[in-house]
mmCIF file of C-alpha atoms and ligand atoms in Angstrom:
data_model
loop_
_atom_site.group_PDB
_atom_site.id
_atom_site.type_symbol
_atom_site.label_atom_id
_atom_site.label_comp_id
_atom_site.label_asym_id
_atom_site.label_seq_id
_atom_site.Cartn_x
_atom_site.Cartn_y
_atom_site.Cartn_z
ATOM 1 C CA MET F 1 29.239 -5.071 33.736
ATOM 2 C CA ASP F 2 26.646 -5.078 36.563
ATOM 3 C CA LEU F 3 27.654 -5.783 40.170
ATOM 4 C CA ILE F 4 26.379 -9.383 40.246
ATOM 5 C CA THR F 5 28.271 -10.244 37.055
ATOM 6 C CA LYS F 6 31.406 -8.640 38.525
ATOM 7 C CA ILE F 7 31.037 -10.672 41.747
ATOM 8 C CA ARG F 8 30.542 -13.907 39.781
ATOM 9 C CA GLU F 9 33.579 -13.172 37.576
ATOM 10 C CA LYS F 10 35.727 -12.384 40.620
ATOM 11 C CA ALA F 11 34.597 -15.633 42.277
ATOM 12 C CA LYS F 12 35.652 -17.659 39.217
ATOM 13 C CA GLY F 13 39.213 -16.430 39.667
ATOM 14 C CA GLU F 14 39.226 -17.528 43.333
ATOM 15 C CA LYS F 15 38.473 -21.247 42.700
ATOM 16 C CA LYS F 16 37.215 -21.717 46.264
ATOM 17 C CA TRP F 17 35.584 -24.787 47.871
ATOM 18 C CA ILE F 18 32.182 -23.936 49.379
ATOM 19 C CA VAL F 19 30.083 -26.268 51.524
ATOM 20 C CA LEU F 20 26.293 -26.333 51.140
ATOM 21 C CA PRO F 21 24.915 -28.315 54.101
ATOM 22 C CA GLU F 22 21.307 -28.437 52.864
ATOM 23 C CA GLY F 23 22.219 -31.257 50.481
ATOM 24 C CA THR F 24 18.704 -32.435 49.602
ATOM 25 C CA GLU F 25 17.166 -28.970 49.159
ATOM 26 C CA LYS F 26 16.020 -28.571 45.540
ATOM 27 C CA ARG F 27 17.090 -24.950 44.852
ATOM 28 C CA THR F 28 20.453 -25.700 46.455
ATOM 29 C CA LEU F 29 20.899 -28.699 44.139
ATOM 30 C CA LYS F 30 20.114 -26.678 40.995
ATOM 31 C CA ALA F 31 22.458 -23.958 42.253
ATOM 32 C CA ALA F 32 25.223 -26.530 42.833
ATOM 33 C CA GLU F 33 24.897 -27.577 39.180
ATOM 34 C CA ILE F 34 25.112 -23.968 37.922
ATOM 35 C CA ILE F 35 27.988 -22.994 40.248
ATOM 36 C CA THR F 36 30.023 -26.044 39.225
ATOM 37 C CA GLY F 37 29.122 -25.746 35.534
ATOM 38 C CA GLU F 38 30.077 -22.069 35.342
ATOM 39 C CA GLY F 39 33.229 -22.579 37.450
ATOM 40 C CA ILE F 40 32.115 -20.078 40.126
ATOM 41 C CA ALA F 41 33.254 -22.411 42.947
ATOM 42 C CA ARG F 42 33.814 -26.045 43.807
ATOM 43 C CA ILE F 43 30.930 -27.437 45.837
ATOM 44 C CA VAL F 44 30.591 -29.921 48.681
ATOM 45 C CA LEU F 45 27.016 -31.030 49.457
ATOM 46 C CA LEU F 46 26.318 -32.591 52.850
ATOM 47 C CA GLY F 47 23.933 -35.481 53.520
ATOM 48 C CA ALA F 48 23.465 -39.167 52.838
ATOM 49 C CA PRO F 49 24.644 -39.611 49.222
ATOM 50 C CA ALA F 50 21.656 -41.781 48.245
ATOM 51 C CA ALA F 51 19.208 -39.155 49.526
ATOM 52 C CA ILE F 52 21.119 -36.337 47.768
ATOM 53 C CA LYS F 53 21.152 -38.258 44.465
ATOM 54 C CA GLN F 54 17.425 -39.015 44.727
ATOM 55 C CA ALA F 55 16.644 -35.338 45.450
ATOM 56 C CA ALA F 56 18.866 -34.303 42.516
ATOM 57 C CA VAL F 57 16.875 -36.549 40.150
ATOM 58 C CA GLU F 58 13.637 -34.969 41.430
ATOM 59 C CA ALA F 59 15.101 -31.455 41.053
ATOM 60 C CA GLY F 60 16.515 -32.248 37.586
ATOM 61 C CA ALA F 61 19.995 -31.274 38.804
ATOM 62 C CA ASP F 62 23.169 -32.727 37.298
ATOM 63 C CA LEU F 63 25.700 -33.125 40.116
ATOM 64 C CA SER F 64 28.755 -33.934 37.946
ATOM 65 C CA GLY F 65 31.817 -32.466 39.619
ATOM 66 C CA VAL F 66 30.031 -31.899 42.955
ATOM 67 C CA GLU F 67 31.483 -33.670 46.025
ATOM 68 C CA LEU F 68 29.042 -35.422 48.360
ATOM 69 C CA VAL F 69 29.971 -35.877 52.016
ATOM 70 C CA ASP F 70 27.966 -37.772 54.619
ATOM 71 C CA PRO F 71 28.906 -36.128 57.951
ATOM 72 C CA ALA F 72 28.498 -39.202 60.170
ATOM 73 C CA ALA F 73 30.375 -41.466 57.718
ATOM 74 C CA SER F 74 33.179 -38.982 57.032
ATOM 75 C CA PRO F 75 36.727 -39.880 58.170
ATOM 76 C CA ASP F 76 36.855 -36.328 59.599
ATOM 77 C CA PHE F 77 33.873 -36.955 61.906
ATOM 78 C CA PRO F 78 35.862 -38.094 64.994
ATOM 79 C CA LYS F 79 38.360 -35.209 64.674
ATOM 80 C CA TYR F 80 35.623 -32.599 64.223
ATOM 81 C CA THR F 81 33.678 -34.021 67.188
ATOM 82 C CA GLU F 82 36.784 -33.894 69.367
ATOM 83 C CA THR F 83 37.597 -30.301 68.338
ATOM 84 C CA PHE F 84 34.025 -29.206 68.986
ATOM 85 C CA LEU F 85 33.998 -30.938 72.369
ATOM 86 C CA LYS F 86 37.225 -29.181 73.441
ATOM 87 C CA MET F 87 35.866 -25.851 72.222
ATOM 88 C CA ARG F 88 32.591 -26.163 74.135
ATOM 89 C CA GLU F 89 33.636 -28.227 77.199
ATOM 90 C CA LYS F 90 33.491 -25.193 79.488
ATOM 91 C CA LYS F 91 29.934 -24.558 78.269
ATOM 92 C CA GLY F 92 28.859 -28.015 79.458
ATOM 93 C CA MET F 93 29.408 -29.966 76.222
ATOM 94 C CA THR F 94 29.666 -33.778 76.674
ATOM 95 C CA PRO F 95 31.200 -36.347 74.256
ATOM 96 C CA ASP F 96 27.755 -37.765 73.388
ATOM 97 C CA LYS F 97 26.232 -34.353 72.803
ATOM 98 C CA ALA F 98 29.226 -33.268 70.701
ATOM 99 C CA ALA F 99 28.857 -36.342 68.443
ATOM 100 C CA GLU F 100 25.122 -35.754 68.117
ATOM 101 C CA THR F 101 25.669 -32.071 67.290
ATOM 102 C CA MET F 102 28.311 -32.893 64.670
ATOM 103 C CA ARG F 103 25.771 -35.085 62.822
ATOM 104 C CA ASP F 104 23.862 -31.860 62.129
ATOM 105 C CA PRO F 105 25.073 -30.770 58.657
ATOM 106 C CA LEU F 106 25.013 -27.096 59.723
ATOM 107 C CA TYR F 107 27.554 -27.813 62.484
ATOM 108 C CA PHE F 108 29.602 -30.223 60.349
ATOM 109 C CA GLY F 109 29.686 -27.671 57.501
ATOM 110 C CA VAL F 110 30.877 -24.885 59.787
ATOM 111 C CA MET F 111 33.557 -27.237 61.154
ATOM 112 C CA MET F 112 34.745 -27.887 57.556
ATOM 113 C CA VAL F 113 35.160 -24.130 57.218
ATOM 114 C CA TYR F 114 36.855 -23.781 60.615
ATOM 115 C CA GLU F 115 39.329 -26.565 59.739
ATOM 116 C CA GLY F 116 40.097 -24.966 56.362
ATOM 117 C CA ARG F 117 38.639 -27.876 54.352
ATOM 118 C CA CYS F 118 36.275 -25.334 52.702
ATOM 119 C CA HIS F 119 36.615 -21.571 52.282
ATOM 120 C CA GLY F 120 33.021 -20.822 53.303
ATOM 121 C CA MET F 121 29.503 -22.096 53.898
ATOM 122 C CA VAL F 122 26.122 -21.006 52.561
ATOM 123 C CA ALA F 123 22.840 -22.224 54.095
ATOM 124 C CA GLY F 124 19.394 -20.992 54.995
ATOM 125 C CA ALA F 125 17.179 -22.157 52.113
ATOM 126 C CA GLU F 126 15.444 -24.416 54.633
ATOM 127 C CA ASN F 127 16.881 -23.286 57.995
ATOM 128 C CA SER F 128 16.177 -20.116 59.985
ATOM 129 C CA THR F 129 18.746 -17.305 60.310
ATOM 130 C CA GLY F 130 19.313 -18.207 63.960
ATOM 131 C CA ASN F 131 20.017 -21.882 63.171
ATOM 132 C CA VAL F 132 22.520 -20.966 60.451
ATOM 133 C CA LEU F 133 24.229 -18.289 62.559
ATOM 134 C CA ARG F 134 24.500 -20.168 65.869
ATOM 135 C CA PRO F 135 27.047 -22.852 64.787
ATOM 136 C CA ALA F 136 29.121 -20.184 63.032
ATOM 137 C CA LEU F 137 29.094 -17.927 66.103
ATOM 138 C CA GLN F 138 30.028 -20.854 68.356
ATOM 139 C CA ILE F 139 32.769 -22.389 66.165
ATOM 140 C CA VAL F 140 34.214 -19.889 63.675
ATOM 141 C CA LYS F 141 33.636 -16.840 65.884
ATOM 142 C CA THR F 142 34.673 -13.313 64.981
ATOM 143 C CA LYS F 143 37.779 -11.853 63.325
ATOM 144 C CA PRO F 144 40.521 -10.584 65.681
ATOM 145 C CA GLY F 145 39.536 -7.171 67.046
ATOM 146 C CA ILE F 146 35.856 -7.669 66.178
ATOM 147 C CA SER F 147 33.311 -8.599 68.830
ATOM 148 C CA SER F 148 30.095 -8.742 66.794
ATOM 149 C CA VAL F 149 29.075 -10.364 63.559
ATOM 150 C CA SER F 150 26.695 -8.155 61.591
ATOM 151 C CA GLY F 151 24.722 -8.352 58.360
ATOM 152 C CA ALA F 152 25.077 -5.955 55.441
ATOM 153 C CA PHE F 153 23.025 -5.533 52.293
ATOM 154 C CA LEU F 154 24.390 -4.316 48.978
ATOM 155 C CA MET F 155 21.696 -1.960 47.740
ATOM 156 C CA ILE F 156 21.670 -1.246 44.005
ATOM 157 C CA SER F 157 19.642 1.724 42.805
ATOM 158 C CA ALA F 158 18.944 2.763 39.238
ATOM 159 C CA ASN F 159 19.739 6.305 40.447
ATOM 160 C CA LYS F 160 23.488 6.468 39.800
ATOM 161 C CA ALA F 161 23.736 9.666 41.878
ATOM 162 C CA LEU F 162 23.185 7.589 45.015
ATOM 163 C CA GLY F 163 26.129 5.911 46.720
ATOM 164 C CA ASP F 164 28.929 4.735 44.452
ATOM 165 C CA GLU F 165 27.361 4.768 40.969
ATOM 166 C CA GLY F 166 24.080 3.567 42.503
ATOM 167 C CA VAL F 167 25.675 0.991 44.845
ATOM 168 C CA SER F 168 25.495 1.414 48.655
ATOM 169 C CA VAL F 169 26.145 -0.821 51.655
ATOM 170 C CA PHE F 170 23.557 -0.830 54.482
ATOM 171 C CA ALA F 171 24.335 -2.384 57.932
ATOM 172 C CA ASP F 172 23.435 -3.856 60.369
ATOM 173 C CA CYS F 173 20.227 -5.080 58.758
ATOM 174 C CA ALA F 174 20.238 -8.686 59.920
ATOM 175 C CA VAL F 175 21.891 -9.701 63.193
ATOM 176 C CA ASN F 176 22.138 -7.507 66.326
ATOM 177 C CA PRO F 177 18.772 -6.326 67.645
ATOM 178 C CA THR F 178 20.472 -3.537 69.623
ATOM 179 C CA VAL F 179 23.998 -2.151 69.298
ATOM 180 C CA THR F 180 26.283 -0.200 71.606
ATOM 181 C CA ALA F 181 28.442 2.692 70.352
ATOM 182 C CA GLU F 182 31.396 0.297 70.364
ATOM 183 C CA GLN F 183 29.533 -2.254 68.197
ATOM 184 C CA MET F 184 28.321 0.454 65.824
ATOM 185 C CA ALA F 185 31.943 1.574 65.304
ATOM 186 C CA GLU F 186 32.989 -2.013 64.540
ATOM 187 C CA ILE F 187 30.078 -2.450 62.144
ATOM 188 C CA ALA F 188 31.273 0.669 60.303
ATOM 189 C CA TYR F 189 34.719 -0.892 59.886
ATOM 190 C CA CYS F 190 33.362 -4.293 58.790
ATOM 191 C CA SER F 191 31.006 -2.607 56.326
ATOM 192 C CA ALA F 192 33.929 -0.733 54.760
ATOM 193 C CA VAL F 193 35.632 -4.108 54.248
ATOM 194 C CA THR F 194 32.447 -5.491 52.642
ATOM 195 C CA ALA F 195 32.178 -2.370 50.463
ATOM 196 C CA ARG F 196 35.710 -2.931 49.150
ATOM 197 C CA GLU F 197 35.766 -6.743 48.928
ATOM 198 C CA ILE F 198 32.323 -7.363 47.514
ATOM 199 C CA ALA F 199 30.633 -4.152 46.335
ATOM 200 C CA GLY F 200 33.777 -2.947 44.547
ATOM 201 C CA ILE F 201 33.570 0.459 46.281
ATOM 202 C CA LYS F 202 37.154 1.743 46.281
ATOM 203 C CA GLU F 203 36.584 4.663 48.658
ATOM 204 C CA PRO F 204 33.998 3.827 51.317
ATOM 205 C CA LYS F 205 32.338 6.974 52.702
ATOM 206 C CA ILE F 206 30.675 5.937 55.923
ATOM 207 C CA ALA F 207 27.696 7.749 57.460
ATOM 208 C CA MET F 208 26.649 6.913 61.027
ATOM 209 C CA LEU F 209 22.915 7.492 60.881
ATOM 210 C CA SER F 210 20.503 9.045 63.352
ATOM 211 C CA PHE F 211 17.387 11.221 63.443
ATOM 212 C CA SER F 212 19.760 14.091 64.238
ATOM 213 C CA THR F 213 22.508 15.810 62.241
ATOM 214 C CA LYS F 214 25.500 17.169 64.167
ATOM 215 C CA GLY F 215 23.616 17.908 67.352
ATOM 216 C CA SER F 216 20.342 19.127 65.809
ATOM 217 C CA ALA F 217 18.467 16.955 68.349
ATOM 218 C CA SER F 218 19.350 15.737 71.810
ATOM 219 C CA HIS F 219 18.531 12.276 73.040
ATOM 220 C CA GLU F 220 20.486 9.381 74.492
ATOM 221 C CA SER F 221 20.230 7.523 71.180
ATOM 222 C CA VAL F 222 21.806 10.525 69.414
ATOM 223 C CA ASP F 223 24.588 10.516 72.027
ATOM 224 C CA LYS F 224 25.189 6.830 71.259
ATOM 225 C CA VAL F 225 25.709 7.511 67.546
ATOM 226 C CA ALA F 226 27.965 10.512 68.273
ATOM 227 C CA ALA F 227 30.030 8.306 70.603
ATOM 228 C CA ALA F 228 30.229 5.617 67.899
ATOM 229 C CA VAL F 229 31.569 8.220 65.439
ATOM 230 C CA LYS F 230 34.280 9.261 67.901
ATOM 231 C CA ILE F 231 35.333 5.648 68.550
ATOM 232 C CA ALA F 232 35.353 4.802 64.839
ATOM 233 C CA GLN F 233 37.314 7.920 63.843
ATOM 234 C CA GLU F 234 39.937 7.257 66.522
ATOM 235 C CA ARG F 235 40.200 3.539 65.839
ATOM 236 C CA TYR F 236 40.077 3.597 62.033
ATOM 237 C CA PRO F 237 41.706 6.932 61.044
ATOM 238 C CA GLU F 238 42.269 5.650 57.492
ATOM 239 C CA LEU F 239 38.498 5.551 56.868
ATOM 240 C CA ALA F 240 36.199 8.446 55.929
ATOM 241 C CA ILE F 241 33.562 8.262 58.701
ATOM 242 C CA ASP F 242 31.188 10.998 59.827
ATOM 243 C CA GLY F 243 28.033 11.489 61.886
ATOM 244 C CA GLU F 244 25.704 11.704 63.422
ATOM 245 C CA LEU F 245 23.842 12.313 60.189
ATOM 246 C CA GLN F 246 20.239 12.035 59.080
ATOM 247 C CA MET F 247 19.633 9.987 55.941
ATOM 248 C CA ASP F 248 19.084 13.046 53.707
ATOM 249 C CA ALA F 249 22.214 14.753 55.039
ATOM 250 C CA ALA F 250 24.133 11.547 54.332
ATOM 251 C CA ILE F 251 23.081 10.998 50.716
ATOM 252 C CA VAL F 252 21.823 14.294 49.226
ATOM 253 C CA PRO F 253 24.737 16.669 48.405
ATOM 254 C CA SER F 254 22.777 19.918 48.871
ATOM 255 C CA VAL F 255 21.334 18.774 52.227
ATOM 256 C CA GLY F 256 24.711 17.454 53.374
ATOM 257 C CA GLU F 257 26.392 20.770 52.540
ATOM 258 C CA PHE F 258 23.696 22.702 54.365
ATOM 259 C CA LYS F 259 23.400 20.518 57.490
ATOM 260 C CA ALA F 260 27.003 19.295 57.823
ATOM 261 C CA PRO F 261 29.237 21.841 56.063
ATOM 262 C CA GLY F 262 32.840 20.729 55.568
ATOM 263 C CA SER F 263 32.058 17.020 55.985
ATOM 264 C CA LYS F 264 33.837 14.716 53.520
ATOM 265 C CA VAL F 265 31.051 12.160 53.897
ATOM 266 C CA ALA F 266 27.793 14.127 54.159
ATOM 267 C CA GLY F 267 25.903 14.147 50.882
ATOM 268 C CA HIS F 268 28.143 11.473 49.353
ATOM 269 C CA ALA F 269 27.868 8.492 51.711
ATOM 270 C CA ASN F 270 28.034 5.022 50.127
ATOM 271 C CA VAL F 271 28.117 3.025 53.394
ATOM 272 C CA LEU F 272 25.171 3.630 55.740
ATOM 273 C CA ILE F 273 25.368 2.422 59.349
ATOM 274 C CA PHE F 274 22.104 2.238 61.275
ATOM 275 C CA PRO F 275 21.693 2.699 65.046
ATOM 276 C CA SER F 276 19.603 -0.483 65.541
ATOM 277 C CA LEU F 277 18.422 -3.586 63.732
ATOM 278 C CA GLU F 278 14.910 -2.146 63.559
ATOM 279 C CA ALA F 279 16.182 0.887 61.646
ATOM 280 C CA GLY F 280 18.499 -1.113 59.356
ATOM 281 C CA ASN F 281 16.099 -3.918 58.563
ATOM 282 C CA ILE F 282 13.172 -1.562 57.912
ATOM 283 C CA ALA F 283 15.355 0.805 55.843
ATOM 284 C CA TYR F 284 16.663 -1.829 53.441
ATOM 285 C CA LYS F 285 13.187 -3.261 52.871
ATOM 286 C CA THR F 286 11.790 0.262 52.350
ATOM 287 C CA ALA F 287 14.477 1.089 49.791
ATOM 288 C CA GLN F 288 13.747 -2.234 48.086
ATOM 289 C CA ARG F 289 9.934 -2.100 48.053
ATOM 290 C CA PHE F 290 9.201 1.643 47.786
ATOM 291 C CA GLY F 291 12.410 2.705 46.066
ATOM 292 C CA GLY F 292 12.842 -0.213 43.666
ATOM 293 C CA ALA F 293 16.448 -0.851 44.723
ATOM 294 C CA ALA F 294 17.830 -4.370 44.397
ATOM 295 C CA ALA F 295 18.955 -5.808 47.739
ATOM 296 C CA ILE F 296 21.753 -8.379 47.759
ATOM 297 C CA GLY F 297 22.469 -10.097 51.056
ATOM 298 C CA PRO F 298 22.654 -10.278 53.941
ATOM 299 C CA VAL F 299 26.420 -10.492 53.744
ATOM 300 C CA LEU F 300 27.558 -11.689 57.168
ATOM 301 C CA GLN F 301 30.595 -9.663 58.116
ATOM 302 C CA GLY F 302 33.092 -9.781 60.965
ATOM 303 C CA MET F 303 33.135 -13.608 61.048
ATOM 304 C CA ALA F 304 36.645 -15.116 61.138
ATOM 305 C CA ARG F 305 35.726 -17.178 58.067
ATOM 306 C CA PRO F 306 32.830 -16.618 55.690
ATOM 307 C CA VAL F 307 29.464 -18.169 56.475
ATOM 308 C CA ASN F 308 26.361 -16.724 54.864
ATOM 309 C CA ASP F 309 22.670 -17.026 55.374
ATOM 310 C CA LEU F 310 19.978 -17.281 52.686
ATOM 311 C CA SER F 311 16.368 -16.225 52.950
ATOM 312 C CA ARG F 312 14.037 -19.245 53.017
ATOM 313 C CA GLY F 313 12.257 -17.588 50.107
ATOM 314 C CA CYS F 314 15.471 -17.548 48.053
ATOM 315 C CA SER F 315 15.647 -18.415 44.362
ATOM 316 C CA VAL F 316 18.240 -20.641 42.682
ATOM 317 C CA GLU F 317 19.930 -17.426 41.445
ATOM 318 C CA ASP F 318 20.107 -16.110 45.038
ATOM 319 C CA VAL F 319 21.959 -19.255 46.109
ATOM 320 C CA VAL F 320 24.399 -18.933 43.192
ATOM 321 C CA ASN F 321 24.997 -15.234 43.914
ATOM 322 C CA THR F 322 25.497 -15.781 47.639
ATOM 323 C CA VAL F 323 28.059 -18.504 46.957
ATOM 324 C CA ALA F 324 29.851 -16.114 44.580
ATOM 325 C CA MET F 325 29.880 -13.427 47.306
ATOM 326 C CA VAL F 326 31.307 -15.840 49.860
ATOM 327 C CA CYS F 327 34.127 -16.681 47.428
ATOM 328 C CA CYS F 328 35.030 -12.958 47.377
ATOM 329 C CA GLN F 329 35.122 -12.670 51.203
ATOM 330 C CA LYS F 330 38.537 -13.121 52.836
HETATM 331 N N1 ACO Z 1 28.442 -11.605 67.046
HETATM 332 C C1 ACO Z 1 29.304 -12.508 67.574
HETATM 333 N N2 ACO Z 1 28.923 -13.480 68.429
HETATM 334 C C2 ACO Z 1 27.610 -13.514 68.766
HETATM 335 C C3 ACO Z 1 26.675 -12.600 68.255
HETATM 336 C C4 ACO Z 1 27.141 -11.610 67.372
HETATM 337 N N3 ACO Z 1 26.337 -10.714 66.799
HETATM 338 N N4 ACO Z 1 25.446 -12.908 68.770
HETATM 339 C C5 ACO Z 1 25.636 -13.985 69.576
HETATM 340 N N5 ACO Z 1 26.930 -14.352 69.573
HETATM 341 C C6 ACO Z 1 27.553 -15.505 70.228
HETATM 342 C C7 ACO Z 1 27.340 -15.505 71.719
HETATM 343 O O1 ACO Z 1 28.386 -14.829 72.367
HETATM 344 C C8 ACO Z 1 27.357 -16.994 72.013
HETATM 345 O O2 ACO Z 1 28.649 -17.487 72.043
HETATM 346 P P1 ACO Z 1 29.044 -18.640 73.074
HETATM 347 O O3 ACO Z 1 27.955 -19.699 72.993
HETATM 348 O O4 ACO Z 1 30.363 -19.144 72.593
HETATM 349 O O5 ACO Z 1 29.065 -17.999 74.414
HETATM 350 C C9 ACO Z 1 26.708 -17.630 70.787
HETATM 351 O O6 ACO Z 1 26.878 -16.658 69.730
HETATM 352 C C10 ACO Z 1 25.254 -17.924 70.947
HETATM 353 O O7 ACO Z 1 24.692 -16.745 71.510
HETATM 354 P P2 ACO Z 1 23.176 -16.603 71.942
HETATM 355 O O8 ACO Z 1 22.915 -15.208 72.404
HETATM 356 O O9 ACO Z 1 22.807 -17.745 72.815
HETATM 357 O O10 ACO Z 1 22.544 -16.844 70.536
HETATM 358 P P3 ACO Z 1 21.097 -16.692 70.112
HETATM 359 O O11 ACO Z 1 20.461 -18.008 70.180
HETATM 360 O O12 ACO Z 1 20.405 -15.566 70.776
HETATM 361 O O13 ACO Z 1 21.310 -16.292 68.581
HETATM 362 C C11 ACO Z 1 21.409 -14.646 66.906
HETATM 363 C C12 ACO Z 1 22.111 -15.210 68.129
HETATM 364 C C13 ACO Z 1 20.940 -15.808 66.050
HETATM 365 C C14 ACO Z 1 22.335 -13.811 66.087
HETATM 366 C C15 ACO Z 1 20.230 -13.773 67.420
HETATM 367 O O14 ACO Z 1 20.739 -12.599 67.950
HETATM 368 C C16 ACO Z 1 19.206 -13.440 66.387
HETATM 369 O O15 ACO Z 1 18.319 -14.238 66.139
HETATM 370 N N6 ACO Z 1 19.295 -12.188 65.763
HETATM 371 C C17 ACO Z 1 18.298 -11.667 64.875
HETATM 372 C C18 ACO Z 1 18.315 -12.393 63.566
HETATM 373 C C19 ACO Z 1 17.124 -12.006 62.775
HETATM 374 O O16 ACO Z 1 16.051 -12.510 63.025
HETATM 375 N N7 ACO Z 1 17.318 -11.081 61.811
HETATM 376 C C20 ACO Z 1 16.285 -10.497 61.021
HETATM 377 C C21 ACO Z 1 15.920 -11.373 59.879
HETATM 378 S S1 ACO Z 1 17.195 -11.481 58.678
HETATM 379 C C22 ACO Z 1 16.620 -10.506 57.386
HETATM 380 O O17 ACO Z 1 15.584 -9.934 57.382
HETATM 381 C C23 ACO Z 1 17.557 -10.408 56.276
#
């Protein structure tokens, strides 16, 4: 069974409610039909019901079994507005502004997740990454002990010698333009959770990547990665984490043995942590376009409750798969 099929099957067992705030978006509507029909999750679509139904007719989507919620008309609207106001009062939030913000389906959807009405939210077919992330960062915030949300990709290569039977986790590829050593250590931990929960990798082997292997080069950015390794090893002793490693030392056994002898990770890494968003974002797209690997994600990790972003170029299948992934996130 391939990874996507495994994720979809696992989701079916979870029977989670997922909110899709872009209720009139055509690919989202088709996805809602498939997700409900296949029993992957139970779906709430946000928007004015008449507008959603009209868009569904145009998209040829059957919404039987899908719940429609109009944020402003919902009996939960006053409670959500009040909660949001209290949460953001110190940041200058006013009652009027809170009510206006809660009419935005992205904010209302995140509040449904925060209040436990839905397990998770998926959006981004028609909204930018920043607009999807901001309400989640303001309302749901991070898991205890985690300061930064980050974005991982599940990279699937036909070369089964890479990663765990061809499956690797790359992070951060989507959120933090720059990271400190502390953040890089946290991202390593969160990526190990993603590797286990979603990629089905039982033993994450985490490489902290650099242009240097074990002191082969000196530069402040190398020092940062070495510091991140130390923090991560001290804080998460149960995890196999090593670095700093170059990409070849991380994933090619002969190079790993030569450049980092004795390392339990070098040459066999299945979780790759990058020192900046530039490196991570460019690396996953390079593996995808030059290397022919499939890229699934970004999986937003470290959030207290699951919220995930779609690419605006996403397909109906991407929406279905992202919802399935969110069902698998704790
Ligand atoms: N983790 C946790 N909280 C965060 C994070 C983070 N990584 N980033 C920001 N926050 C919090 C802030 O503390 C703040 O909280 P507060 O309002 O309660 O004080 C809130 O989120 C808003 O912070 P801002 O810095 O004002 O948010 P900003 O508008 O800059 O947006 C964002 C944050 C959206 C994550 C921004 O950093 C960003 O755009 N990152 C790059 C995204 C991107 O373009 N990725 C590449 C494309 S995706 C792809 O190719 C797959």
